[in-house]
Tab-separated table of C-alpha atoms in Angstrom:
chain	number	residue	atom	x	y	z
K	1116	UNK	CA	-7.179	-19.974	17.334
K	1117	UNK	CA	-8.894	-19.604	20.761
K	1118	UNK	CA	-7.831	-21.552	23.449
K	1119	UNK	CA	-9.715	-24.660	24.733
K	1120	UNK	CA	-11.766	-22.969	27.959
K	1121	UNK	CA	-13.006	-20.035	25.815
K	1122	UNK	CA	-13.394	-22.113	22.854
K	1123	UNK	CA	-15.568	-24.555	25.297
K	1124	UNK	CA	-17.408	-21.732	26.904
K	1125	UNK	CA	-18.377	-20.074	23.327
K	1126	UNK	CA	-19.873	-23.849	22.056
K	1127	UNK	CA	-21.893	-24.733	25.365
K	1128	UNK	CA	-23.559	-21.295	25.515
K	1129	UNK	CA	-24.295	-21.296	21.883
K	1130	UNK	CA	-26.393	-24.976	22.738
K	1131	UNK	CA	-27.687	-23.779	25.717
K	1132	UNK	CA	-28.369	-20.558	24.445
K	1133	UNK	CA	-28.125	-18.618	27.839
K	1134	UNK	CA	-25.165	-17.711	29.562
K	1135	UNK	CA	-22.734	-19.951	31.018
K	1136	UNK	CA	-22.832	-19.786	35.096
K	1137	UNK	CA	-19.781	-21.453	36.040
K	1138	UNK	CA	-15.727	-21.157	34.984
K	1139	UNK	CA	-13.885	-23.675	33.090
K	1140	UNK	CA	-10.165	-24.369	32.866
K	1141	UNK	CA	-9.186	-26.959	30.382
K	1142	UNK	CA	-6.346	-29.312	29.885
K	1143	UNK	CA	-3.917	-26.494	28.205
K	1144	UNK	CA	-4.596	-24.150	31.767
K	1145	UNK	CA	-6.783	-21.829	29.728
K	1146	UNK	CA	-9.651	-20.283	31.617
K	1147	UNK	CA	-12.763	-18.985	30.728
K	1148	UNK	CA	-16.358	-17.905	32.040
K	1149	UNK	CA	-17.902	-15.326	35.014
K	1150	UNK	CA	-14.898	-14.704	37.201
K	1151	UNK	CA	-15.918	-15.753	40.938
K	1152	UNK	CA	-18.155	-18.587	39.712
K	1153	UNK	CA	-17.554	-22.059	40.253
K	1154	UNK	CA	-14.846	-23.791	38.520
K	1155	UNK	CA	-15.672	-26.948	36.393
K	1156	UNK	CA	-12.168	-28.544	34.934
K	1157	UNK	CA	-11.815	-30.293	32.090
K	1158	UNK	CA	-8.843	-32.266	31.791
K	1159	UNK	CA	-8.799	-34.122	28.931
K	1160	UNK	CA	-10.436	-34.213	25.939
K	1161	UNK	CA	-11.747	-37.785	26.671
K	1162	UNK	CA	-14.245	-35.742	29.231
K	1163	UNK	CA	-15.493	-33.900	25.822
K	1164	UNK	CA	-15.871	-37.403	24.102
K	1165	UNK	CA	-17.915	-38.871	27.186
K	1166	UNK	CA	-20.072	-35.750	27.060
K	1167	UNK	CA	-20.626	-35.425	23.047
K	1168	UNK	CA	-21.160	-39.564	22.923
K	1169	UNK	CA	-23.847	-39.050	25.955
K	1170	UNK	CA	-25.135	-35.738	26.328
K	1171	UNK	CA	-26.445	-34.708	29.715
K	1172	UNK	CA	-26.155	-36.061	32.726
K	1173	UNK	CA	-24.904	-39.695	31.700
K	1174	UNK	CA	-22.107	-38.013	30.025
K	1175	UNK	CA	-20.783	-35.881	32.433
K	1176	UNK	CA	-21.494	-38.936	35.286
K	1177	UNK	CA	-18.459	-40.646	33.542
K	1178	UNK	CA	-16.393	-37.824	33.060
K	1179	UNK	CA	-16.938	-37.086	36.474
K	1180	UNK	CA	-16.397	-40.953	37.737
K	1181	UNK	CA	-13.266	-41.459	35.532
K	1182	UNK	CA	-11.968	-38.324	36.889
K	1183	UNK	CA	-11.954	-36.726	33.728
K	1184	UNK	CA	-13.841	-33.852	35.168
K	1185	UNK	CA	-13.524	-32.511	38.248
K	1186	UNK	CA	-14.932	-29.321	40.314
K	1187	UNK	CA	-12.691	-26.634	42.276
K	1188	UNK	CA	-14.217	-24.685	44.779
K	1189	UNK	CA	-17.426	-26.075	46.489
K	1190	UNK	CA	-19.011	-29.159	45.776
K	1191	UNK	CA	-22.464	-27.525	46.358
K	1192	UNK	CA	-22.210	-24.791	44.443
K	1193	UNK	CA	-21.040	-26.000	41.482
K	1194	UNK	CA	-23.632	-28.733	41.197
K	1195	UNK	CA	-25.964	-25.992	41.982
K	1196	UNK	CA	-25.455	-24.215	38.775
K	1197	UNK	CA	-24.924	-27.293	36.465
K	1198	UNK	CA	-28.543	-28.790	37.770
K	1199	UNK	CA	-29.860	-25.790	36.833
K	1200	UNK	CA	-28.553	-26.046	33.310
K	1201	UNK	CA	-28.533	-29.698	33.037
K	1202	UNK	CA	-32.258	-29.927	34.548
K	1203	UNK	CA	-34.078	-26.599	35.198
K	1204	UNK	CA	-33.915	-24.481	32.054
K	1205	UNK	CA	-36.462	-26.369	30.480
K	1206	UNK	CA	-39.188	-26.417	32.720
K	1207	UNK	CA	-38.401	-22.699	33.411
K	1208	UNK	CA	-38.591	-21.526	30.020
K	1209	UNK	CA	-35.046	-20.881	29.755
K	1210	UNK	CA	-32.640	-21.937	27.569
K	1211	UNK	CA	-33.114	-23.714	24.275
K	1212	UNK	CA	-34.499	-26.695	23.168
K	1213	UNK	CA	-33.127	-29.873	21.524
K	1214	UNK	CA	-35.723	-28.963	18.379
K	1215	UNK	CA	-33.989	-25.164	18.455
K	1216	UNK	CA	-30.414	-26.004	18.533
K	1217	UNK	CA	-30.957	-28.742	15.626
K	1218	UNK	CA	-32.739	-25.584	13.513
K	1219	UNK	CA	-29.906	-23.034	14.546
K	1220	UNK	CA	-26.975	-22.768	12.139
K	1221	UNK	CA	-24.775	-21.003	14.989
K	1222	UNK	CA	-25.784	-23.917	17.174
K	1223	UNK	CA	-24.749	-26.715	14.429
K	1224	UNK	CA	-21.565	-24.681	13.703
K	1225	UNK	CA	-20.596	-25.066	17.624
K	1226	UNK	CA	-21.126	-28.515	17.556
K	1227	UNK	CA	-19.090	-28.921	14.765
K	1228	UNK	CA	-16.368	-26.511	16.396
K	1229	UNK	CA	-16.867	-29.054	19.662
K	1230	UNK	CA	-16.153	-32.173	17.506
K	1231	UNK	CA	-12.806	-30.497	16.124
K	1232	UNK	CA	-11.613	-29.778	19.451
K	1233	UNK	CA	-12.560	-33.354	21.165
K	1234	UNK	CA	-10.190	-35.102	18.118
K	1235	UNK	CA	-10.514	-38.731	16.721
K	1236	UNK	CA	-14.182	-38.962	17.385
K	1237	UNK	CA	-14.444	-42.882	19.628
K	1238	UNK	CA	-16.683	-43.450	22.903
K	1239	UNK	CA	-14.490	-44.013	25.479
K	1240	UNK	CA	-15.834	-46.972	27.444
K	1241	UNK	CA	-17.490	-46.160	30.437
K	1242	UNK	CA	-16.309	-46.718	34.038
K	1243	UNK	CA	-16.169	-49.829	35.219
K	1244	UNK	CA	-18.524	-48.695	38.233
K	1245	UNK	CA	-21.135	-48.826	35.824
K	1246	UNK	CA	-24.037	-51.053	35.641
K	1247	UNK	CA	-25.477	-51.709	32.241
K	1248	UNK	CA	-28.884	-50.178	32.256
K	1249	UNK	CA	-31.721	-52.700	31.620
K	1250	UNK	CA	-35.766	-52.822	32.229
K	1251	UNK	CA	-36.377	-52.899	35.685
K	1252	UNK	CA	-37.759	-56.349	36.174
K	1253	UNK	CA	-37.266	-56.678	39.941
K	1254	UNK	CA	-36.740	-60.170	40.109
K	1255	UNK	CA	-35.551	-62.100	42.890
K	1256	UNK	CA	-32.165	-62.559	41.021
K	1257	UNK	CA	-32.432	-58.979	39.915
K	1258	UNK	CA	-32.673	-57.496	43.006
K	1259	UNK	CA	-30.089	-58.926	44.488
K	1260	UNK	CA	-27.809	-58.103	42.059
K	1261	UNK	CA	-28.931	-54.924	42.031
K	1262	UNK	CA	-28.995	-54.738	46.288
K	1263	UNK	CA	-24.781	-56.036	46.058
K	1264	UNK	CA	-23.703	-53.468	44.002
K	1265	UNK	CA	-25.065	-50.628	46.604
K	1266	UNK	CA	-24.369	-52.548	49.467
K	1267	UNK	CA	-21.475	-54.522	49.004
K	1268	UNK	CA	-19.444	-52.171	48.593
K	1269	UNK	CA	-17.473	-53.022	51.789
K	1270	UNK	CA	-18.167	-52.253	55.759
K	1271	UNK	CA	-15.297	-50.230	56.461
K	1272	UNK	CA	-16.191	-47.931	53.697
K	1273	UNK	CA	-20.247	-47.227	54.778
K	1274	UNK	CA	-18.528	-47.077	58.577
K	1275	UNK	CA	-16.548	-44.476	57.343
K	1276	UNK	CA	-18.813	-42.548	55.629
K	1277	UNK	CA	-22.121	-43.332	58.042
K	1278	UNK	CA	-20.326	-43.223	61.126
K	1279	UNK	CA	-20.693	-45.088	64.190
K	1280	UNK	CA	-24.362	-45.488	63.985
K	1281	UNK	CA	-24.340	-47.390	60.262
K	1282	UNK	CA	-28.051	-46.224	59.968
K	1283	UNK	CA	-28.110	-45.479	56.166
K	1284	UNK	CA	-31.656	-43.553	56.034
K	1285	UNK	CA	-32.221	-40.172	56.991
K	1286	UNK	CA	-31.623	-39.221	60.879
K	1287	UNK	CA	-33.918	-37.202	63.091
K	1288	UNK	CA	-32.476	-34.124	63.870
K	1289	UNK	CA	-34.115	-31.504	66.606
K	1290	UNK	CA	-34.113	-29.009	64.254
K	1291	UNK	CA	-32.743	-29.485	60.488
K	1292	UNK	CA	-30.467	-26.362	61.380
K	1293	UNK	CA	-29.823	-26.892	65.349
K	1294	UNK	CA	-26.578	-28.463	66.502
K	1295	UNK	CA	-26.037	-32.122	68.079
K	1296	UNK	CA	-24.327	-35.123	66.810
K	1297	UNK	CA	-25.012	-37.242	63.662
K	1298	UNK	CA	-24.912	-40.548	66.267
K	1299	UNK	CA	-27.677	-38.539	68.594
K	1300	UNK	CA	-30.123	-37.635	65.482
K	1301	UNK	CA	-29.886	-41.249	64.394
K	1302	UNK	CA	-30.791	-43.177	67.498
K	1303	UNK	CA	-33.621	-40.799	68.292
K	1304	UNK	CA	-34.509	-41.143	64.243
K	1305	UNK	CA	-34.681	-45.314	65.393
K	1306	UNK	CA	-36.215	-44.134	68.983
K	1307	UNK	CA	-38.677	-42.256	66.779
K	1308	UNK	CA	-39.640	-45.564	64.571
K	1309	UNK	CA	-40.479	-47.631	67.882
K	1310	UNK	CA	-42.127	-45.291	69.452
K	1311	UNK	CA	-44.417	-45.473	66.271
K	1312	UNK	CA	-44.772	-48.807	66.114
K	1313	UNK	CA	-45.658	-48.876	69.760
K	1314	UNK	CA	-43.242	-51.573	70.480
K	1315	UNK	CA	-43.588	-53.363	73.939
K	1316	UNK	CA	-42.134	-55.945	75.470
K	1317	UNK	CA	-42.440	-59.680	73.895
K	1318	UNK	CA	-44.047	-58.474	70.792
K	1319	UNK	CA	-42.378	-59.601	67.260
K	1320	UNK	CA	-40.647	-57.212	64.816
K	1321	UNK	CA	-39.947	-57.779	61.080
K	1322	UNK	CA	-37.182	-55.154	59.924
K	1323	UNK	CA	-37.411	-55.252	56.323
K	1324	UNK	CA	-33.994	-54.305	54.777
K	1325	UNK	CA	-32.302	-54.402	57.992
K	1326	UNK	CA	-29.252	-53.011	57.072
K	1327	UNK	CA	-26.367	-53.505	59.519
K	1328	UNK	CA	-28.592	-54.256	62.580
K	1329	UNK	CA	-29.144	-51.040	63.768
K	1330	UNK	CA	-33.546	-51.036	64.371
K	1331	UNK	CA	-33.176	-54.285	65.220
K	1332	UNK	CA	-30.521	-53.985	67.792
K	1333	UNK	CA	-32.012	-51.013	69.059
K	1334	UNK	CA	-35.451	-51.783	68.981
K	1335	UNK	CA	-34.469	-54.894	70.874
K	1336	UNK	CA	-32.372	-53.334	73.727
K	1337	UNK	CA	-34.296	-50.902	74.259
K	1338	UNK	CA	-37.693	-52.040	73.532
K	1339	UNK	CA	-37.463	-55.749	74.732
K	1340	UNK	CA	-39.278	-57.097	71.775
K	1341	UNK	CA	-38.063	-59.809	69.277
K	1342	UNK	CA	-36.860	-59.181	65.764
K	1343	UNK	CA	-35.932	-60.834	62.482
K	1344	UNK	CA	-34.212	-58.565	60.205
K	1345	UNK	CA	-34.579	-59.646	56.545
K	1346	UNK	CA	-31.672	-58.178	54.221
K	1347	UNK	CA	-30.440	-59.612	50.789
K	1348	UNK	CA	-26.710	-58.105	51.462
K	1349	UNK	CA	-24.670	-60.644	52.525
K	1350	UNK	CA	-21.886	-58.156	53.888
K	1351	UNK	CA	-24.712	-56.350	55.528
K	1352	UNK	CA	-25.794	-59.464	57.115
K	1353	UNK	CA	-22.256	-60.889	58.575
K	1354	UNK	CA	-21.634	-56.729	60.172
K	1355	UNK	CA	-25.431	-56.942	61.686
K	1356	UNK	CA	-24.887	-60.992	63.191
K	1357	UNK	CA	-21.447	-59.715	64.808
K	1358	UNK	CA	-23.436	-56.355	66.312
K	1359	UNK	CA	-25.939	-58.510	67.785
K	1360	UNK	CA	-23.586	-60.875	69.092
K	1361	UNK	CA	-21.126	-58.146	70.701
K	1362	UNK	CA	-24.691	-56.734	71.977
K	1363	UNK	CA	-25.775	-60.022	73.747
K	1364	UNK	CA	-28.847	-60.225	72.008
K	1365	UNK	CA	-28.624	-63.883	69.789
K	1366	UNK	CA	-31.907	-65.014	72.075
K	1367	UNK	CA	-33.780	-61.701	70.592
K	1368	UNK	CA	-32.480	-60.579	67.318
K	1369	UNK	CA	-32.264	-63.175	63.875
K	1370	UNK	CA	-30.635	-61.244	60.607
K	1371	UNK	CA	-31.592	-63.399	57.622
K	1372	UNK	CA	-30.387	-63.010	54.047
K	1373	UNK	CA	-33.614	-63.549	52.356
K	1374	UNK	CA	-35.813	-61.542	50.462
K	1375	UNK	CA	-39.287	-60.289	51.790
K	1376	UNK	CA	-41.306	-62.089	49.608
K	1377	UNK	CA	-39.860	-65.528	50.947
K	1378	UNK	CA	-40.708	-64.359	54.930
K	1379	UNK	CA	-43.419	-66.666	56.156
K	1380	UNK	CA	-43.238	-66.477	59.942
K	1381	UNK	CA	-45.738	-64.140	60.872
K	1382	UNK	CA	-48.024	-62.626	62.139
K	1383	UNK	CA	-45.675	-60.042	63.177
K	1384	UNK	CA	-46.730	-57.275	65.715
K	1385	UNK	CA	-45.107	-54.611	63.517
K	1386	UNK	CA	-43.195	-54.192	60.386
K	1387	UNK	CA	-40.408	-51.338	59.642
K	1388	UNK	CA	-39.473	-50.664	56.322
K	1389	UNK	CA	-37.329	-47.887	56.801
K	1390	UNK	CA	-35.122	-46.737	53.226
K	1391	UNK	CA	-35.946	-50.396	51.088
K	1392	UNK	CA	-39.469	-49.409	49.607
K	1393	UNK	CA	-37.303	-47.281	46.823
K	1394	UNK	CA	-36.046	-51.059	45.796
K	1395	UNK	CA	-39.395	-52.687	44.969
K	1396	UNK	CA	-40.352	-51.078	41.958
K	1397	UNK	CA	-43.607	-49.601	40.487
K	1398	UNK	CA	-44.663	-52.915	39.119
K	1399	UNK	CA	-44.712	-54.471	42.145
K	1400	UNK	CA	-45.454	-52.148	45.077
K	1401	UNK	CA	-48.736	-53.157	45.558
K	1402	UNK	CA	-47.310	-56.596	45.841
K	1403	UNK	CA	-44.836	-55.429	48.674
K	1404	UNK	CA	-47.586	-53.735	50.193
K	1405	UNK	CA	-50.145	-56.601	50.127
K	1406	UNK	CA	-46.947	-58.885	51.341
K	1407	UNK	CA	-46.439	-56.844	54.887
K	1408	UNK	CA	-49.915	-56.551	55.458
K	1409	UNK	CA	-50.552	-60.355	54.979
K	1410	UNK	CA	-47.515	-60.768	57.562
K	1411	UNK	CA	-48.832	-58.294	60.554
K	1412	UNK	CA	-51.640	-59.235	63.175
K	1413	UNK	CA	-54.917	-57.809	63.425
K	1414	UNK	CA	-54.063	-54.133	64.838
K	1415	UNK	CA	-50.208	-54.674	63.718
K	1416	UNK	CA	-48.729	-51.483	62.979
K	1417	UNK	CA	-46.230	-50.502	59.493
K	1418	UNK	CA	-43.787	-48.166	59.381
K	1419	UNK	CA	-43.103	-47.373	55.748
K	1420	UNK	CA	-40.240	-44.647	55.645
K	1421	UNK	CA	-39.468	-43.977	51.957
K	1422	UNK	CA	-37.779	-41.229	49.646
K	1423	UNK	CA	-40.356	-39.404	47.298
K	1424	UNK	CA	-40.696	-37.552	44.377
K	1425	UNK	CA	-42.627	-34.805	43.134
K	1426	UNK	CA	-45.901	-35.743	40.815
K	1427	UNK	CA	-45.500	-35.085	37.120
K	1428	UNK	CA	-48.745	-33.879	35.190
K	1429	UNK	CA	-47.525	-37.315	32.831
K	1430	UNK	CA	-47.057	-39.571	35.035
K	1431	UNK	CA	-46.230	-41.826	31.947
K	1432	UNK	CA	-43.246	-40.063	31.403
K	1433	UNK	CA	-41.456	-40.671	34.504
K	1434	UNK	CA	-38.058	-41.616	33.642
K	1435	UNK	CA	-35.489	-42.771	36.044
K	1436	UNK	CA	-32.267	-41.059	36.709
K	1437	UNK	CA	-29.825	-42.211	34.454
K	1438	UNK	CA	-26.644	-41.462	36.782
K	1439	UNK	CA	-28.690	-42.723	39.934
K	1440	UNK	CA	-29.632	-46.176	38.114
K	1441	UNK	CA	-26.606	-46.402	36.283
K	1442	UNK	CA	-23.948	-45.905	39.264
K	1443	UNK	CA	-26.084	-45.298	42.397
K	1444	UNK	CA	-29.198	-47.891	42.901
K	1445	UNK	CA	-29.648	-50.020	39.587
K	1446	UNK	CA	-33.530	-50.754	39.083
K	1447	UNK	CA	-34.472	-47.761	42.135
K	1448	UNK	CA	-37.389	-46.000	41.438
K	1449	UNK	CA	-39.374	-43.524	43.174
K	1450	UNK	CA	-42.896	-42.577	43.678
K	1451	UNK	CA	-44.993	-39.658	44.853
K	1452	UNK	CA	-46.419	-39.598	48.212
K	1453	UNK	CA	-49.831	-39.722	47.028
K	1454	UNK	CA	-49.366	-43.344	45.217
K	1455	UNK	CA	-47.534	-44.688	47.995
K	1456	UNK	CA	-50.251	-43.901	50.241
K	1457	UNK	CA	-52.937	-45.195	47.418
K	1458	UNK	CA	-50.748	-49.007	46.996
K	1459	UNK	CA	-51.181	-49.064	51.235
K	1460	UNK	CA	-54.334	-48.605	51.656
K	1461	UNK	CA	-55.196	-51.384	48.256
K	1462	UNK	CA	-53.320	-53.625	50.126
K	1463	UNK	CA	-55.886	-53.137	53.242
K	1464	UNK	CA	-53.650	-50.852	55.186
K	1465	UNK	CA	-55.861	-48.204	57.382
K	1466	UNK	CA	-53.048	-44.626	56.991
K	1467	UNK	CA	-53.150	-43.233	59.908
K	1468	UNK	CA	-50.321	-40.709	60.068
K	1469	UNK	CA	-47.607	-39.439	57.335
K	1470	UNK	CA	-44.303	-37.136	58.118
K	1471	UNK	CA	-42.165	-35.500	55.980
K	1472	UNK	CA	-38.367	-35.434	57.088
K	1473	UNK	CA	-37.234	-33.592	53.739
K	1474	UNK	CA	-34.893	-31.025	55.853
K	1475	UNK	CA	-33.330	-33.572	58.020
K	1476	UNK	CA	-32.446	-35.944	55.052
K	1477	UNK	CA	-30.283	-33.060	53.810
K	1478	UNK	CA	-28.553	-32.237	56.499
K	1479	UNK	CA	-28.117	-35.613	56.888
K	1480	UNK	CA	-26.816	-36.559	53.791
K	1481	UNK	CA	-24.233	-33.404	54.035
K	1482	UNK	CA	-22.980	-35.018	56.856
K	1483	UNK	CA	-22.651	-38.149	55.066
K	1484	UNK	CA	-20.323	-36.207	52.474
K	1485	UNK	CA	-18.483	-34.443	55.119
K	1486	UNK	CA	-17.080	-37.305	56.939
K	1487	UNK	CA	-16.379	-38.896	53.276
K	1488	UNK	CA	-14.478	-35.967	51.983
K	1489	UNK	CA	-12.750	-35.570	55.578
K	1490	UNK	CA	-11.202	-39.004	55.446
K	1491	UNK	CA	-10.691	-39.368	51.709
K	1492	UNK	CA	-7.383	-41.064	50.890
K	1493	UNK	CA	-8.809	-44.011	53.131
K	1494	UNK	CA	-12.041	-43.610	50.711
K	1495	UNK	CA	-10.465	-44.177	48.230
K	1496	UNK	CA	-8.540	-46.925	49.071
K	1497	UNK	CA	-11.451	-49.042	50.326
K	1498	UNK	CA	-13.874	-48.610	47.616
K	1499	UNK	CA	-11.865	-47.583	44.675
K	1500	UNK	CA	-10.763	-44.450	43.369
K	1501	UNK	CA	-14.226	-44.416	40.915
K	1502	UNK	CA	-16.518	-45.474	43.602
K	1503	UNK	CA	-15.483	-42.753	46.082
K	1504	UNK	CA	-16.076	-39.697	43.722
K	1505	UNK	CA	-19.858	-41.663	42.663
K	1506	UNK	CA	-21.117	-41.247	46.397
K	1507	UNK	CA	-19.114	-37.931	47.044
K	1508	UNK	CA	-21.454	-36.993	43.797
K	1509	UNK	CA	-24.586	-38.935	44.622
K	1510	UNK	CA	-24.947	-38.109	48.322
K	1511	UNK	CA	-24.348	-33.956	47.238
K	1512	UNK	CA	-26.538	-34.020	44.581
K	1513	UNK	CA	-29.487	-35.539	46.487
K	1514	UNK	CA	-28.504	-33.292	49.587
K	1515	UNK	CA	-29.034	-30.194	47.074
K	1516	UNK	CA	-32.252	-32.072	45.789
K	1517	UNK	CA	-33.923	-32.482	48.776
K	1518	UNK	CA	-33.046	-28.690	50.135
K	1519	UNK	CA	-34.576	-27.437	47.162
K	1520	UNK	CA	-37.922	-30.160	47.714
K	1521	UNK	CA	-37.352	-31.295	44.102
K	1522	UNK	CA	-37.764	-35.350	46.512
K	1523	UNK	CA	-38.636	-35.923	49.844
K	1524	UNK	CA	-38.865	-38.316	52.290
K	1525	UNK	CA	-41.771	-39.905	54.131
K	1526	UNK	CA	-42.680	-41.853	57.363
K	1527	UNK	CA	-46.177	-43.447	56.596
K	1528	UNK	CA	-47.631	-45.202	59.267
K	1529	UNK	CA	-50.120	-47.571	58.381
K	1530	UNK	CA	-52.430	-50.262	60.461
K	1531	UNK	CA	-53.866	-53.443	59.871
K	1532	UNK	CA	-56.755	-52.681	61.691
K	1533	UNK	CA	-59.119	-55.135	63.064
K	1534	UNK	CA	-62.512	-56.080	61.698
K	1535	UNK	CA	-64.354	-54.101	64.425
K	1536	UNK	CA	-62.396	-50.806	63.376
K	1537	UNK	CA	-60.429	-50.800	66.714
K	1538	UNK	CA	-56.918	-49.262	65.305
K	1539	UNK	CA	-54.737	-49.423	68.562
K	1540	UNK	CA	-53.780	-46.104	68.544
K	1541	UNK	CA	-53.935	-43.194	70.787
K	1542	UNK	CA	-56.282	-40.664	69.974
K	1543	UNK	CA	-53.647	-37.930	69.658
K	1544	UNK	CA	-50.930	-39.455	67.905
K	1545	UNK	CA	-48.064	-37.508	68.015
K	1546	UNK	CA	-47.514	-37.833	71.389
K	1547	UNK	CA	-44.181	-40.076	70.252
K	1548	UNK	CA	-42.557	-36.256	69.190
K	1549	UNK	CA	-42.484	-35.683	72.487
């Protein structure tokens, strides 16, 4: 009998009916596959069981979180060549479908060969890192819940893997490919915010999803105007009140844990929303979008920075990721551009200017990766062996996504203007690039 890699290389290119791109080694140290390519490893049969019980992406998510399968060689490449077979075949033309390998008798024969080689045929349970799947109903309760298991994950752990700056959205890099430090890109991705918002002195900022502190705290310092942060992580919230205390700024800067339907201080002179629209939900965006407009003066400015993805012909059929909403952010969802855009201005919002930041969010984001992976056994020992290798996963994946503009990432700036039509801004706007 064939050993377990070739035995596992024959049965996944008999369903995917194309050639296998990567190498395998399996549990017994066979190997198999297109020598050079990356290496996927296999090191149990309970991998096989996680994958046969959930095909796809769901399936190899637990493998990959239990540990059960693992990559050798680099990260990037490897997930390079399993998107495409996991995600891109289809919508090339390539590869088989579901429909095909159901009519093929080879196919069926593989599957049974698959089933012989996994043994006793029981689910494994799934990773305790995962979140039950559920409709999104984005609650008040929900949210939160949903907000904790991102966020409270533990300080030291996003300090590690952030760095210094704890800014968890996409820095602002000179150019996506020049040098300079992941601290620089982030302050001047903040500097860049403010300098939208035309902050001055005395004037009131809301920070929606503040984070640990870091627009507020530097919007304050350097932009003398007043700020109430508005987060619903409570670790989040203690690391931010410390920051702003160690900064000297208790008279200028409140963090609240409250959620940004409950805010009713305003008007504010300008809102950021930088990396929490993905949270709201579909259902109620328009909602969010009516609430910040309802909270800014006359003239107020909003600065909506939010991941995107691309349009389907059905929109309908938009699904969310299952590892994303599973491990990553339960009950995220993303939208294109274009509806975005279309929920501002039904709330009353005037768009005046939109930027994409799609390079800088993967360099960003490899960063991110590097300083987890060069600090690892301290990873893992503040957020759990599991929850290490789901963002080592996560924040590749998406790095790899946005490089190949399958999402992006947006900076809409949007005005309340006044009744007379008087906007506030300068006639040639992107003098704040400068």
């Amino acid at each position: 009998m064939a050993d377990a890699a070739s035995r596992l290389v024959s049965v996944a290119e008999q369903l995917l009916g194309a050639p296998l791109p990567v190498r395998v080694r399996a549990w017994d140290g066979s190997q198999a596959g297109p020598p050079g390519a990356p290496v996927i490893v296999v090191r149990n049969r309970r991998a096989l069981r996680r994958m046969l019980f959930k095909p796809g992406e769901l399936g190899m998510a637990r493998a990959w979180v239990a540990g059960d399968l693992d990559i050798e060689g680099d990260l990037y490449t490897a997930l390079g060549a399993v998107a495409g077979l996991l995600w891109e075949h289809d919508d090339e033309g390539r590869g088989r479908s579901l429909a095909d390998t159901v009519r093929d008798p080879a196919a069926r024969a593989a599957v049974r060969d698959l089933i012989r080689l996994v043994g006793p045929p029981l689910p494994p349970a799934p990773p305790r890192e995962e979140v039950r799947r559920r409709r999104h109903l984005h609650t008040r309760r929900t949210d939160k819940r949903a907000i904790s298991h991102h966020y409270d994950v533990g300080n030291d752990f996003y300090q590690l893997v952030l760095g210094p700056s704890m800014v968890y959205s996409c820095a602002y890099w000179d150019a996506p490919a020049s040098g300079g430090s992941l601290e620089t890109a982030q302050r001047d991705k903040l500097e860049l915010v403010c300098r939208k918002l035309g902050l001055k002195p005395g004037q009131r900022l809301l920070d929606v999803g503040c984070g640990w502190g870091s627009m507020a705290v530097h919007a304050a310092r350097e932009h003398g105007v007043s700020v109430v942060g508005v987060t619903l992580s409570q670790e989040q919230a203690a690391f931010a009140r410390k920051r702003v205390a160690d900064e000297g700024l208790t008279d200028r800067v409140e963090i609240r844990v409250q959620d940004y339907r409950d805010v009713r201080d305003g008007p504010y002179d300008a809102i950021s929303s930088i990396g929490m629209a993905e949270h709201v939900g579909a259902e109620r965006y328009l909602e969010y979008a009516r609430d910040l407009y309802g909270l800014l003066k006359p003239g107020g400015r909003l600065l909506n920075h939010q991941i995107a993805r691309r349009p389907q012909q059905d929109e309908t059929a938009y699904e969310v990721d299952a590892f994303i909403d599973s491990y990553v952010f339960p009950d995220g969802e993303l939208a294109p551009l274009g509806t975005t855009v279309t929920m501002l201005e039904r709330a009353g919002f005037e768009v005046r200017d939109v930027e994409s930041l799609r390079e800088h969010y993967a360099r960003t984001l490899r960063a991110w990766v590097t300083n987890l992976e060069g600090d690892w056994a301290r990873a893992t020992r503040l957020a759990g062996f599991g929850r290490a290798r789901v963002w080592r996963l996560y924040m590749a994946a998406s790095a790899l996504a946005f490089e190949r503009n399958q999402i992006g990432v947006n900076q809409v700036l949007a005005v309340r203007t006044a009744e007379t039509g008087t906007s506030g801004l300068p006639a040639r706007t992107r003098t704040w690039n400068s």
